[in-house]
mmCIF file of C-alpha atoms in Angstrom:
data_model
loop_
_atom_site.group_PDB
_atom_site.id
_atom_site.type_symbol
_atom_site.label_atom_id
_atom_site.label_comp_id
_atom_site.label_asym_id
_atom_site.label_seq_id
_atom_site.Cartn_x
_atom_site.Cartn_y
_atom_site.Cartn_z
ATOM 1 C CA UNK A 1 80.930 51.426 127.043
ATOM 2 C CA UNK A 2 78.031 52.166 129.322
ATOM 3 C CA UNK A 3 79.861 55.207 130.737
ATOM 4 C CA UNK A 4 80.348 56.507 127.157
ATOM 5 C CA UNK A 5 76.650 55.985 126.328
ATOM 6 C CA UNK A 6 75.613 57.795 129.539
ATOM 7 C CA UNK A 7 77.919 60.725 128.654
ATOM 8 C CA UNK A 8 76.568 60.993 125.119
ATOM 9 C CA UNK A 9 73.070 61.203 126.585
ATOM 10 C CA UNK A 10 74.173 63.832 129.066
ATOM 11 C CA UNK A 11 75.615 66.211 126.453
ATOM 12 C CA UNK A 12 72.150 67.365 125.514
ATOM 13 C CA UNK A 13 71.213 68.387 129.056
ATOM 14 C CA UNK A 14 74.087 70.403 130.413
ATOM 15 C CA UNK A 15 77.797 70.874 131.049
ATOM 16 C CA UNK A 16 80.182 68.109 131.882
ATOM 17 C CA UNK A 17 82.644 67.394 134.708
ATOM 18 C CA UNK A 18 85.379 64.810 134.761
ATOM 19 C CA UNK A 19 84.952 61.742 136.932
ATOM 20 C CA UNK A 20 88.460 60.280 136.597
ATOM 21 C CA UNK A 21 87.307 57.481 134.294
ATOM 22 C CA UNK A 22 88.518 59.123 131.094
ATOM 23 C CA UNK A 23 84.991 60.175 130.206
ATOM 24 C CA UNK A 24 82.604 62.780 131.649
ATOM 25 C CA UNK A 25 79.212 63.131 133.156
ATOM 26 C CA UNK A 26 76.682 65.957 133.373
ATOM 27 C CA UNK A 27 76.998 68.350 136.298
ATOM 28 C CA UNK A 28 74.024 70.225 137.733
ATOM 29 C CA UNK A 29 76.140 73.264 138.663
ATOM 30 C CA UNK A 30 76.175 74.716 135.140
ATOM 31 C CA UNK A 31 79.010 75.554 132.805
ATOM 32 C CA UNK A 32 82.384 74.043 133.874
ATOM 33 C CA UNK A 33 85.609 75.943 134.508
ATOM 34 C CA UNK A 34 88.230 73.715 132.975
ATOM 35 C CA UNK A 35 91.630 73.341 134.607
ATOM 36 C CA UNK A 36 94.527 70.910 134.999
ATOM 37 C CA UNK A 37 96.676 69.604 137.838
ATOM 38 C CA UNK A 38 100.078 68.106 137.182
ATOM 39 C CA UNK A 39 101.517 65.803 139.856
ATOM 40 C CA UNK A 40 105.211 65.961 139.044
ATOM 41 C CA UNK A 41 105.806 63.135 141.540
ATOM 42 C CA UNK A 42 104.326 60.852 138.865
ATOM 43 C CA UNK A 43 105.952 62.479 135.857
ATOM 44 C CA UNK A 44 108.775 60.394 134.376
ATOM 45 C CA UNK A 45 109.718 62.881 131.656
ATOM 46 C CA UNK A 46 108.941 60.407 128.901
ATOM 47 C CA UNK A 47 107.462 63.055 126.538
ATOM 48 C CA UNK A 48 104.427 60.964 125.697
ATOM 49 C CA UNK A 49 102.383 64.153 126.335
ATOM 50 C CA UNK A 50 104.513 66.094 123.885
ATOM 51 C CA UNK A 51 104.227 63.412 121.173
ATOM 52 C CA UNK A 52 100.485 62.770 121.605
ATOM 53 C CA UNK A 53 99.807 66.512 121.506
ATOM 54 C CA UNK A 54 101.840 67.003 118.378
ATOM 55 C CA UNK A 55 100.036 64.139 116.598
ATOM 56 C CA UNK A 56 96.580 65.233 117.811
ATOM 57 C CA UNK A 57 96.999 68.876 116.868
ATOM 58 C CA UNK A 58 99.421 68.565 113.903
ATOM 59 C CA UNK A 59 102.133 70.620 115.629
ATOM 60 C CA UNK A 60 105.104 71.331 113.311
ATOM 61 C CA UNK A 61 108.319 69.472 114.014
ATOM 62 C CA UNK A 62 110.473 71.359 116.487
ATOM 63 C CA UNK A 63 107.517 73.352 117.980
ATOM 64 C CA UNK A 64 105.475 72.423 121.035
ATOM 65 C CA UNK A 65 102.099 73.042 122.603
ATOM 66 C CA UNK A 66 103.316 71.188 125.674
ATOM 67 C CA UNK A 67 106.649 69.812 126.693
ATOM 68 C CA UNK A 68 108.082 68.092 129.789
ATOM 69 C CA UNK A 69 111.229 70.036 130.524
ATOM 70 C CA UNK A 70 113.844 68.648 132.932
ATOM 71 C CA UNK A 71 115.646 70.958 135.325
ATOM 72 C CA UNK A 72 118.927 70.398 137.150
ATOM 73 C CA UNK A 73 118.524 71.121 140.881
ATOM 74 C CA UNK A 74 120.660 70.861 144.014
ATOM 75 C CA UNK A 75 119.524 69.563 147.351
ATOM 76 C CA UNK A 76 120.586 71.011 150.765
ATOM 77 C CA UNK A 77 123.765 68.899 150.698
ATOM 78 C CA UNK A 78 124.811 70.203 147.255
ATOM 79 C CA UNK A 79 123.950 66.996 145.452
ATOM 80 C CA UNK A 80 122.742 67.545 141.929
ATOM 81 C CA UNK A 81 119.604 65.890 140.620
ATOM 82 C CA UNK A 82 116.923 66.318 138.005
ATOM 83 C CA UNK A 83 113.296 67.394 138.323
ATOM 84 C CA UNK A 84 110.605 67.376 135.589
ATOM 85 C CA UNK A 85 108.486 70.460 134.884
ATOM 86 C CA UNK A 86 105.766 69.885 132.256
ATOM 87 C CA UNK A 87 104.594 73.150 130.755
ATOM 88 C CA UNK A 88 101.715 74.321 128.535
ATOM 89 C CA UNK A 89 99.344 77.205 128.213
ATOM 90 C CA UNK A 90 98.076 78.082 131.700
ATOM 91 C CA UNK A 91 94.612 79.231 130.482
ATOM 92 C CA UNK A 92 94.805 82.174 132.856
ATOM 93 C CA UNK A 93 91.789 83.876 134.430
ATOM 94 C CA UNK A 94 93.524 87.160 133.609
ATOM 95 C CA UNK A 95 95.448 86.391 130.366
ATOM 96 C CA UNK A 96 97.713 89.237 129.193
ATOM 97 C CA UNK A 97 97.658 87.733 125.697
ATOM 98 C CA UNK A 98 93.999 88.683 125.302
ATOM 99 C CA UNK A 99 94.635 92.328 126.246
ATOM 100 C CA UNK A 100 97.473 92.881 123.727
ATOM 101 C CA UNK A 101 96.027 91.184 120.648
ATOM 102 C CA UNK A 102 95.414 93.954 118.074
ATOM 103 C CA UNK A 103 92.882 91.857 116.088
ATOM 104 C CA UNK A 104 90.878 90.460 119.055
ATOM 105 C CA UNK A 105 91.894 86.984 117.839
ATOM 106 C CA UNK A 106 92.695 85.737 121.307
ATOM 107 C CA UNK A 107 89.838 85.287 123.691
ATOM 108 C CA UNK A 108 88.529 83.275 126.667
ATOM 109 C CA UNK A 109 85.770 80.756 126.068
ATOM 110 C CA UNK A 110 82.770 80.655 128.471
ATOM 111 C CA UNK A 111 84.507 77.662 130.118
ATOM 112 C CA UNK A 112 87.672 79.715 130.669
ATOM 113 C CA UNK A 113 89.786 78.189 127.955
ATOM 114 C CA UNK A 114 92.023 80.678 126.154
ATOM 115 C CA UNK A 115 91.600 80.228 122.470
ATOM 116 C CA UNK A 116 92.832 81.748 119.149
ATOM 117 C CA UNK A 117 90.598 82.571 116.169
ATOM 118 C CA UNK A 118 92.991 81.762 113.269
ATOM 119 C CA UNK A 119 90.799 83.668 110.815
ATOM 120 C CA UNK A 120 91.462 86.842 112.757
ATOM 121 C CA UNK A 121 95.073 86.197 113.846
ATOM 122 C CA UNK A 122 97.642 88.403 112.078
ATOM 123 C CA UNK A 123 100.585 86.314 113.180
ATOM 124 C CA UNK A 124 102.222 89.388 114.686
ATOM 125 C CA UNK A 125 103.361 87.580 117.796
ATOM 126 C CA UNK A 126 102.283 90.319 120.267
ATOM 127 C CA UNK A 127 100.459 87.750 122.411
ATOM 128 C CA UNK A 128 103.513 85.471 122.419
ATOM 129 C CA UNK A 129 105.633 88.293 123.770
ATOM 130 C CA UNK A 130 103.029 89.082 126.432
ATOM 131 C CA UNK A 131 102.737 85.503 127.689
ATOM 132 C CA UNK A 132 104.912 85.114 130.830
ATOM 133 C CA UNK A 133 105.064 81.361 130.342
ATOM 134 C CA UNK A 134 106.490 81.178 126.837
ATOM 135 C CA UNK A 135 103.490 79.050 125.868
ATOM 136 C CA UNK A 136 102.836 80.592 122.472
ATOM 137 C CA UNK A 137 104.623 80.431 119.163
ATOM 138 C CA UNK A 138 104.119 81.406 115.520
ATOM 139 C CA UNK A 139 103.252 78.161 113.712
ATOM 140 C CA UNK A 140 105.938 77.526 111.063
ATOM 141 C CA UNK A 141 103.429 76.080 108.654
ATOM 142 C CA UNK A 142 100.516 78.521 108.626
ATOM 143 C CA UNK A 143 102.118 81.642 110.091
ATOM 144 C CA UNK A 144 99.473 82.111 112.783
ATOM 145 C CA UNK A 145 100.077 81.977 116.554
ATOM 146 C CA UNK A 146 99.515 78.548 118.044
ATOM 147 C CA UNK A 147 99.349 77.092 121.580
ATOM 148 C CA UNK A 148 97.561 74.509 123.805
ATOM 149 C CA UNK A 149 93.771 74.760 123.767
ATOM 150 C CA UNK A 150 93.157 71.917 126.242
ATOM 151 C CA UNK A 151 92.203 69.846 123.175
ATOM 152 C CA UNK A 152 88.776 71.465 123.357
ATOM 153 C CA UNK A 153 87.594 69.504 120.342
ATOM 154 C CA UNK A 154 88.196 66.313 122.315
ATOM 155 C CA UNK A 155 86.712 67.747 125.537
ATOM 156 C CA UNK A 156 83.513 68.771 123.730
ATOM 157 C CA UNK A 157 83.310 65.187 122.416
ATOM 158 C CA UNK A 158 83.568 63.761 125.946
ATOM 159 C CA UNK A 159 87.244 62.839 125.783
ATOM 160 C CA UNK A 160 90.272 63.917 127.783
ATOM 161 C CA UNK A 161 92.980 66.187 126.318
ATOM 162 C CA UNK A 162 95.524 64.074 124.418
ATOM 163 C CA UNK A 163 98.329 64.801 126.895
ATOM 164 C CA UNK A 164 96.196 63.632 129.785
ATOM 165 C CA UNK A 165 94.984 60.547 127.984
ATOM 166 C CA UNK A 166 98.492 59.471 127.043
ATOM 167 C CA UNK A 167 100.317 60.293 130.312
ATOM 168 C CA UNK A 168 102.156 57.081 131.256
ATOM 169 C CA UNK A 169 102.341 57.881 134.984
ATOM 170 C CA UNK A 170 98.910 59.467 135.243
ATOM 171 C CA UNK A 171 100.544 62.748 136.279
ATOM 172 C CA UNK A 172 98.053 65.004 134.450
ATOM 173 C CA UNK A 173 94.469 65.327 135.692
ATOM 174 C CA UNK A 174 91.874 67.485 133.921
ATOM 175 C CA UNK A 175 88.419 68.579 134.974
ATOM 176 C CA UNK A 176 86.021 71.176 136.294
ATOM 177 C CA UNK A 177 87.643 73.336 138.972
ATOM 178 C CA UNK A 178 84.215 74.515 140.130
ATOM 179 C CA UNK A 179 82.996 70.933 140.818
ATOM 180 C CA UNK A 180 84.356 69.878 144.232
ATOM 181 C CA UNK A 181 83.726 66.224 143.248
ATOM 182 C CA UNK A 182 85.768 66.312 140.051
ATOM 183 C CA UNK A 183 89.021 64.400 139.942
ATOM 184 C CA UNK A 184 91.076 67.590 139.634
ATOM 185 C CA UNK A 185 89.356 69.306 142.514
ATOM 186 C CA UNK A 186 89.753 66.293 144.758
ATOM 187 C CA UNK A 187 93.435 66.027 143.897
ATOM 188 C CA UNK A 188 94.094 69.682 144.617
ATOM 189 C CA UNK A 189 92.188 69.531 147.888
ATOM 190 C CA UNK A 190 94.083 66.404 148.999
ATOM 191 C CA UNK A 191 97.433 68.053 148.319
ATOM 192 C CA UNK A 192 96.620 71.620 149.360
ATOM 193 C CA UNK A 193 99.963 72.329 150.974
ATOM 194 C CA UNK A 194 101.896 71.185 147.912
ATOM 195 C CA UNK A 195 100.035 73.071 145.177
ATOM 196 C CA UNK A 196 101.895 75.696 143.166
ATOM 197 C CA UNK A 197 101.370 77.776 140.061
ATOM 198 C CA UNK A 198 103.963 79.286 137.718
ATOM 199 C CA UNK A 199 104.936 82.929 138.031
ATOM 200 C CA UNK A 200 102.154 84.080 140.443
ATOM 201 C CA UNK A 201 103.716 87.559 140.525
ATOM 202 C CA UNK A 202 102.437 88.094 136.924
ATOM 203 C CA UNK A 203 98.887 88.241 138.350
ATOM 204 C CA UNK A 204 97.485 86.036 135.599
ATOM 205 C CA UNK A 205 95.702 83.494 137.905
ATOM 206 C CA UNK A 206 96.715 80.345 136.071
ATOM 207 C CA UNK A 207 94.428 77.298 135.841
ATOM 208 C CA UNK A 208 97.291 74.808 135.545
ATOM 209 C CA UNK A 209 98.460 73.696 139.001
ATOM 210 C CA UNK A 210 101.541 71.752 140.018
ATOM 211 C CA UNK A 211 101.756 69.238 142.879
ATOM 212 C CA UNK A 212 104.909 67.856 144.473
ATOM 213 C CA UNK A 213 107.505 69.999 142.734
ATOM 214 C CA UNK A 214 111.114 69.510 143.779
ATOM 215 C CA UNK A 215 111.678 71.956 146.641
ATOM 216 C CA UNK A 216 114.569 73.590 144.793
ATOM 217 C CA UNK A 217 112.130 74.495 142.023
ATOM 218 C CA UNK A 218 109.394 75.462 144.418
ATOM 219 C CA UNK A 219 111.812 77.758 146.263
ATOM 220 C CA UNK A 220 112.890 79.339 142.987
ATOM 221 C CA UNK A 221 116.480 78.088 143.255
ATOM 222 C CA UNK A 222 116.462 76.703 139.698
ATOM 223 C CA UNK A 223 114.577 79.673 138.296
ATOM 224 C CA UNK A 224 114.036 82.584 140.666
ATOM 225 C CA UNK A 225 110.483 83.619 141.284
ATOM 226 C CA UNK A 226 108.992 80.872 139.148
ATOM 227 C CA UNK A 227 106.749 79.116 141.617
ATOM 228 C CA UNK A 228 104.792 79.800 144.809
ATOM 229 C CA UNK A 229 101.987 78.035 146.726
ATOM 230 C CA UNK A 230 98.516 78.597 145.329
ATOM 231 C CA UNK A 231 94.972 77.335 145.485
ATOM 232 C CA UNK A 232 92.325 76.667 142.864
#
């Protein structure tokens, strides 16, 4: 409770950075640059992230802002196994969805979160077609494009995104990529050789990073060209 009180006091004085406790504290470095790391070694594919996201954001049945897909992979000896690959909007530094939106409804927030202004969105789906990660869809209920927004309403209230908060294995870590002391920055630094991003050839500079992917996935054997080593 004392951590929560300290955070509430800190909101008035500056930006926040995650400390790994589930809440946040003020950072003297200025506005944060939000990002996420997913340690697939800890992902059990339980879909608690999918369910909590759907409940938090009222996602229509059969549609997803995030989902933990399972891939079939082969090892060097030809043995078949399974590997999880949780996916969501990558909140790219160079998002193609922003460039193609005819109504300027898609934009990047000052913290680097890619958002959608539903009042401006035409529901044309141009951004969904431009997204190389398949992270966007036209919401079946209101006809506007929808996607992950890092639960920014929760983040601004000092809470973690719903998927992070509910992850059974603690596989998802969220925080300020520009703060070297944040939980996400420390995790990425500690696993530097095992950090990958999705579809780097797209040039989008994603801010969702993957740690410990099955080597078959990392090598593109399950989906050619999908992953490559990267750094925050």
